[in-house]
mmCIF file of C-alpha atoms in Angstrom:
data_model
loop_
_atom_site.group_PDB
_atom_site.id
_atom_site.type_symbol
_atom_site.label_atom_id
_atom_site.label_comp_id
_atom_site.label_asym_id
_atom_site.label_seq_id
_atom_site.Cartn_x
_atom_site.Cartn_y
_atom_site.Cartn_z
ATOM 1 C CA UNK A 4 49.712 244.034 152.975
ATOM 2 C CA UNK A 5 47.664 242.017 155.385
ATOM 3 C CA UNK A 6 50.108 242.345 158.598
ATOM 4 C CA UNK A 7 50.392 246.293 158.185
ATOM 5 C CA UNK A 8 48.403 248.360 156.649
ATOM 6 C CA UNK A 9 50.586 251.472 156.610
ATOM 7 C CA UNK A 10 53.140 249.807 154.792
ATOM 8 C CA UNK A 11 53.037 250.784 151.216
ATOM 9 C CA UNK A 12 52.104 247.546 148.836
ATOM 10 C CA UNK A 13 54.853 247.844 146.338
ATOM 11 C CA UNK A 14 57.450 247.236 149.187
ATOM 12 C CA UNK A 15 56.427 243.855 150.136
ATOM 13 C CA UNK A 16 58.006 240.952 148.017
ATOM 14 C CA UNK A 17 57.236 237.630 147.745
ATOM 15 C CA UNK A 18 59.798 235.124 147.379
ATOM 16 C CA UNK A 19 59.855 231.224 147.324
ATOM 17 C CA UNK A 20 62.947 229.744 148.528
ATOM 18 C CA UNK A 21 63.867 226.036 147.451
ATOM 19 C CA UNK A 22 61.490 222.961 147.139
ATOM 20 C CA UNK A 23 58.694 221.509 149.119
ATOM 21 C CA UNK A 24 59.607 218.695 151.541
ATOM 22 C CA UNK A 25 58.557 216.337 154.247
ATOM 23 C CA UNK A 26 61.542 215.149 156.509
ATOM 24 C CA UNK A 27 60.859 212.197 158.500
ATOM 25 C CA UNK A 28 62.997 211.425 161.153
ATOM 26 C CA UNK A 29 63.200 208.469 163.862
ATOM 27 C CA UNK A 30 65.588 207.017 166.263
ATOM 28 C CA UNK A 31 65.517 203.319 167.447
ATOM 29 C CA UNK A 32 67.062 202.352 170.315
ATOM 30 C CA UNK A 33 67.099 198.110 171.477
ATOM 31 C CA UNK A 34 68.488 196.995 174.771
ATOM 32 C CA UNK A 35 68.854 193.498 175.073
ATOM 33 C CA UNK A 36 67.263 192.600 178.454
ATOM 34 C CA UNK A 37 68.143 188.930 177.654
ATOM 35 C CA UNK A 38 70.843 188.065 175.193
ATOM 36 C CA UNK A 39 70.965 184.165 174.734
ATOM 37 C CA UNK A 40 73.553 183.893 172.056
ATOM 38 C CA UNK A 41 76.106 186.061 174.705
ATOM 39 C CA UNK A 42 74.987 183.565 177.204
ATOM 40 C CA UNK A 43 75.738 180.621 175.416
ATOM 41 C CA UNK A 44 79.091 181.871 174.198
ATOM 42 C CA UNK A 45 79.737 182.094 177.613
ATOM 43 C CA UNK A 46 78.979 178.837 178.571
ATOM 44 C CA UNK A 47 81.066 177.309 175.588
ATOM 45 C CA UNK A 48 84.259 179.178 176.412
ATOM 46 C CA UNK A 49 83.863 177.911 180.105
ATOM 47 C CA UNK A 50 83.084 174.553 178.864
ATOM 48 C CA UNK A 51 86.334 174.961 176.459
ATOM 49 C CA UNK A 52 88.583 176.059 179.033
ATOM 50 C CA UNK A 53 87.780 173.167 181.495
ATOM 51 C CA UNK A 54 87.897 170.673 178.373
ATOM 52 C CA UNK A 55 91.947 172.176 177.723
ATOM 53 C CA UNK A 56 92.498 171.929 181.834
ATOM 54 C CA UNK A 57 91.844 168.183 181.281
ATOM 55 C CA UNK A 58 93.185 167.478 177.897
ATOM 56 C CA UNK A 59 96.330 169.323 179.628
ATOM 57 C CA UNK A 60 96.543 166.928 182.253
ATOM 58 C CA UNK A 61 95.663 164.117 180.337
ATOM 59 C CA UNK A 62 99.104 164.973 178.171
ATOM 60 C CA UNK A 63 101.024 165.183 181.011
ATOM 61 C CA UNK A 64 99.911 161.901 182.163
ATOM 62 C CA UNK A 65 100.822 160.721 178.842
ATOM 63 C CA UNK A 66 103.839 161.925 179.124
ATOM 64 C CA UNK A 67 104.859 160.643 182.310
ATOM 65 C CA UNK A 68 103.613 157.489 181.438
ATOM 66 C CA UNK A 69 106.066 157.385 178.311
ATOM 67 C CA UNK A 70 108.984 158.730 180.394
ATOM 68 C CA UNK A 71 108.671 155.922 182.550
ATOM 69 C CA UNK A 72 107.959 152.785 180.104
ATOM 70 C CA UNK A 73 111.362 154.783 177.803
ATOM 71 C CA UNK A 74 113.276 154.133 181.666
ATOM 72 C CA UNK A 75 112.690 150.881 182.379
ATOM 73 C CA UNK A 76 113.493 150.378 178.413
ATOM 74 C CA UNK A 77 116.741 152.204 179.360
ATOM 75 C CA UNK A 78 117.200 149.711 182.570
ATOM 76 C CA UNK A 79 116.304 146.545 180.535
ATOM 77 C CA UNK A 80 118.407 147.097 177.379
ATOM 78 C CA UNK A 81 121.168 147.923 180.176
ATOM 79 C CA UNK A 82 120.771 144.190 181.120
ATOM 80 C CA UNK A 83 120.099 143.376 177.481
ATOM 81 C CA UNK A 84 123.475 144.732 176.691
ATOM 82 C CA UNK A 85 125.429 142.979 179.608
ATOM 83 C CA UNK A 86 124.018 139.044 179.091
ATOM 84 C CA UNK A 87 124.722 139.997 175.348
ATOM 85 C CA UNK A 88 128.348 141.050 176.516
ATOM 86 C CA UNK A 89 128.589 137.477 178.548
ATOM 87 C CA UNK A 90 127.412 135.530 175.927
ATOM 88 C CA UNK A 91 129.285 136.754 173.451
ATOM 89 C CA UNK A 92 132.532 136.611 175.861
ATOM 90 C CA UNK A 93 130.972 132.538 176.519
ATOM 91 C CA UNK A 94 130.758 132.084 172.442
ATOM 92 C CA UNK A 95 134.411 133.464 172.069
ATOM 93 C CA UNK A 96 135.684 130.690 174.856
ATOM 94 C CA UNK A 97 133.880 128.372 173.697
ATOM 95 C CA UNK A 98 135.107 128.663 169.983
ATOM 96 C CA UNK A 99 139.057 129.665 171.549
ATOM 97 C CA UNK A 100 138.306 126.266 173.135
ATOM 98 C CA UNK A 101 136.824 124.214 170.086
ATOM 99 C CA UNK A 102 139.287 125.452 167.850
ATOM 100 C CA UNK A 103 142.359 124.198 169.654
ATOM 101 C CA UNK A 104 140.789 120.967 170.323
ATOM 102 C CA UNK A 105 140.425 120.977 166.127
ATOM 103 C CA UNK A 106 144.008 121.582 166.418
ATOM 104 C CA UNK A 107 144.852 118.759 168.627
ATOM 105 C CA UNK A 108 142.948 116.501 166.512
ATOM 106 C CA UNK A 109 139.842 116.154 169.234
ATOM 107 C CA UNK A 110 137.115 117.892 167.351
ATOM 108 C CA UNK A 111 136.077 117.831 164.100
ATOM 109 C CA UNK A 112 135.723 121.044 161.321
ATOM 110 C CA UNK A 113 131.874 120.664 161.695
ATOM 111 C CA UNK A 114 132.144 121.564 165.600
ATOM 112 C CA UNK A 115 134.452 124.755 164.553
ATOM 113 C CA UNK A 116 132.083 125.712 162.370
ATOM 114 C CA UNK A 117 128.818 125.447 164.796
ATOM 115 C CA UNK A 118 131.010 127.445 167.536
ATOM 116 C CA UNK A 119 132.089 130.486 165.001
ATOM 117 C CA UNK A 120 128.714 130.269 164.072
ATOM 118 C CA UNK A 121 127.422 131.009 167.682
ATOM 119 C CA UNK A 122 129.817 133.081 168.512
ATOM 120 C CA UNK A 123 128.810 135.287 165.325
ATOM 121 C CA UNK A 124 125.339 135.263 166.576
ATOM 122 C CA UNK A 125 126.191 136.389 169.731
ATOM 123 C CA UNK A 126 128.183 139.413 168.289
ATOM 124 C CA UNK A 127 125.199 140.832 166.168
ATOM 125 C CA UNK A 128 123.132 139.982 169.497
ATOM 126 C CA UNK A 129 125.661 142.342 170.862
ATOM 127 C CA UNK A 130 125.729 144.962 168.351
ATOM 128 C CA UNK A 131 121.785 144.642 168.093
ATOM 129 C CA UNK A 132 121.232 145.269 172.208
ATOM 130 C CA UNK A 133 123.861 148.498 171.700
ATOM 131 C CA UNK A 134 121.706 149.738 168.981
ATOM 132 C CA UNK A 135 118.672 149.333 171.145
ATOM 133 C CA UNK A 136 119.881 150.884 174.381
ATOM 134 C CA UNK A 137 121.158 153.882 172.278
ATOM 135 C CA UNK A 138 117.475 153.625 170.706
ATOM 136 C CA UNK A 139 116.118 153.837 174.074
ATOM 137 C CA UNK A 140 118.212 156.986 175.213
ATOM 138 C CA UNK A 141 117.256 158.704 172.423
ATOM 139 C CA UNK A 142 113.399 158.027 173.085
ATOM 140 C CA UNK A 143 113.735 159.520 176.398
ATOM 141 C CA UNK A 144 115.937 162.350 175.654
ATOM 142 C CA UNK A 145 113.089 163.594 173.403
ATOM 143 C CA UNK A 146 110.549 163.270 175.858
ATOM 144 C CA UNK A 147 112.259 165.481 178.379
ATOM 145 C CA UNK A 148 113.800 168.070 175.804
ATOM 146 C CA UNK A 149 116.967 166.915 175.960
ATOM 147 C CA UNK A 150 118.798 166.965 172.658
ATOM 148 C CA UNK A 151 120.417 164.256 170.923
ATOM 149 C CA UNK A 152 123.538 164.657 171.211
ATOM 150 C CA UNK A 153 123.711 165.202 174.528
ATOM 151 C CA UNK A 154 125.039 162.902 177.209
ATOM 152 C CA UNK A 155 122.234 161.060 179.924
ATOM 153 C CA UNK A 156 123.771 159.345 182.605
ATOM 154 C CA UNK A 157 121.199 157.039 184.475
ATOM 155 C CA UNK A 158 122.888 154.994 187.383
ATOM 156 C CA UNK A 159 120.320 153.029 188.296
ATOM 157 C CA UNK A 160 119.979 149.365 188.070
ATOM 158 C CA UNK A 161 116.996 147.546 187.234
ATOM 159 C CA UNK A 162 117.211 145.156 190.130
ATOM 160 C CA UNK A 163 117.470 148.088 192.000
ATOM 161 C CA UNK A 164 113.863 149.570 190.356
ATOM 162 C CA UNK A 165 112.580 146.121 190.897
ATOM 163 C CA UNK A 166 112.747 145.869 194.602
ATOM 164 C CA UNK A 167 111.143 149.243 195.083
ATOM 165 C CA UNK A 168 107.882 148.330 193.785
ATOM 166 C CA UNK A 169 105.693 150.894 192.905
ATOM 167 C CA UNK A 170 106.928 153.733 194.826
ATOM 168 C CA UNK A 171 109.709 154.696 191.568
ATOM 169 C CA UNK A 172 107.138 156.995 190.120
ATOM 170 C CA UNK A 173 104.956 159.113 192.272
ATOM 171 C CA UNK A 174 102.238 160.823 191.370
ATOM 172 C CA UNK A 175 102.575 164.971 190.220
ATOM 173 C CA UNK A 176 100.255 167.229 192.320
ATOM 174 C CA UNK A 177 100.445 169.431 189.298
ATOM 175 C CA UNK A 178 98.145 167.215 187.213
ATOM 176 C CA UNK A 179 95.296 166.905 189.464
#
């Protein structure tokens, strides 16, 4: 009874509630004032993104380029396929002609031979420069998206690409 006297001493209780501790507590707190690894990232996705502008443009360049060596492969087998359509046309004379001379006696089997011969070779010359223009379309119908099976008309020449020089193909603004 040490904090009032007039209270009576049986009244007063002690009690002891739970165990003995010591809590320790602490907070941390770290603001990065200078964060190289965020500033590094940075640079690299920066770096990145101008390393895709040109790898971009560098396709499309690419690209172009193909487009235009699969058109002048277009315009050549074009003229491919027309001397092979002459000289095929000059073989089959010449053997119509050789072959009624054989008949009239004035040339000899060997001769007839020789000109079925060429004109033979100038069919699967033919057949070969078909094959090659159609190989040709087909190249640049996949460059441009254009499927298969459908139809590409190109009306131009090659004499006619020949004379303009270099001013065919112009340069895209897009790529620069």
């Amino acid at each position: 009874n040490t904090f009032n006297p007039a209270i009576p001493s049986d009244s007063i209780r002690t009690f002891q509630f739970g165990r003995q501790f010591v809590y320790v507590g602490g907070v941390t707190a770290q603001v990065s004032v200078l964060n190289l690894q965020n500033i590094y990232t940075t640079k690299i996705a920066k770096e990145t993104e101008e390393l895709n502008k040109a790898s971009l443009a560098n396709t499309r360049i690419t690209v172009y380029q193909q487009i235009a060596m699969q058109y002048y492969s277009i315009l050549l087998m074009g003229e491919a396929l027309k001397l092979s359509g002459q000289m095929s046309q000059v073989a089959d004379s010449v053997y119509q002609s050789v072959n009624n001379k054989f008949r009239e006696g004035t040339a000899n089997a060997a001769n007839v031979d020789i000109a079925k011969l060429n004109l033979n070779r100038a069919q699967q010359n033919y057949i070969s420069a078909q094959y090659q223009a159609q190989i040709a379309r087909n190249n640049i119908k996949a460059l441009l998206g254009i499927p298969v099976n459908d139809s590409l008309l190109i009306e131009s020449a090659l004499n006619e690409q020949l004379s303009q020089g270099a001013e065919g193909f112009k340069e895209d603004p897009a790529i620069r």
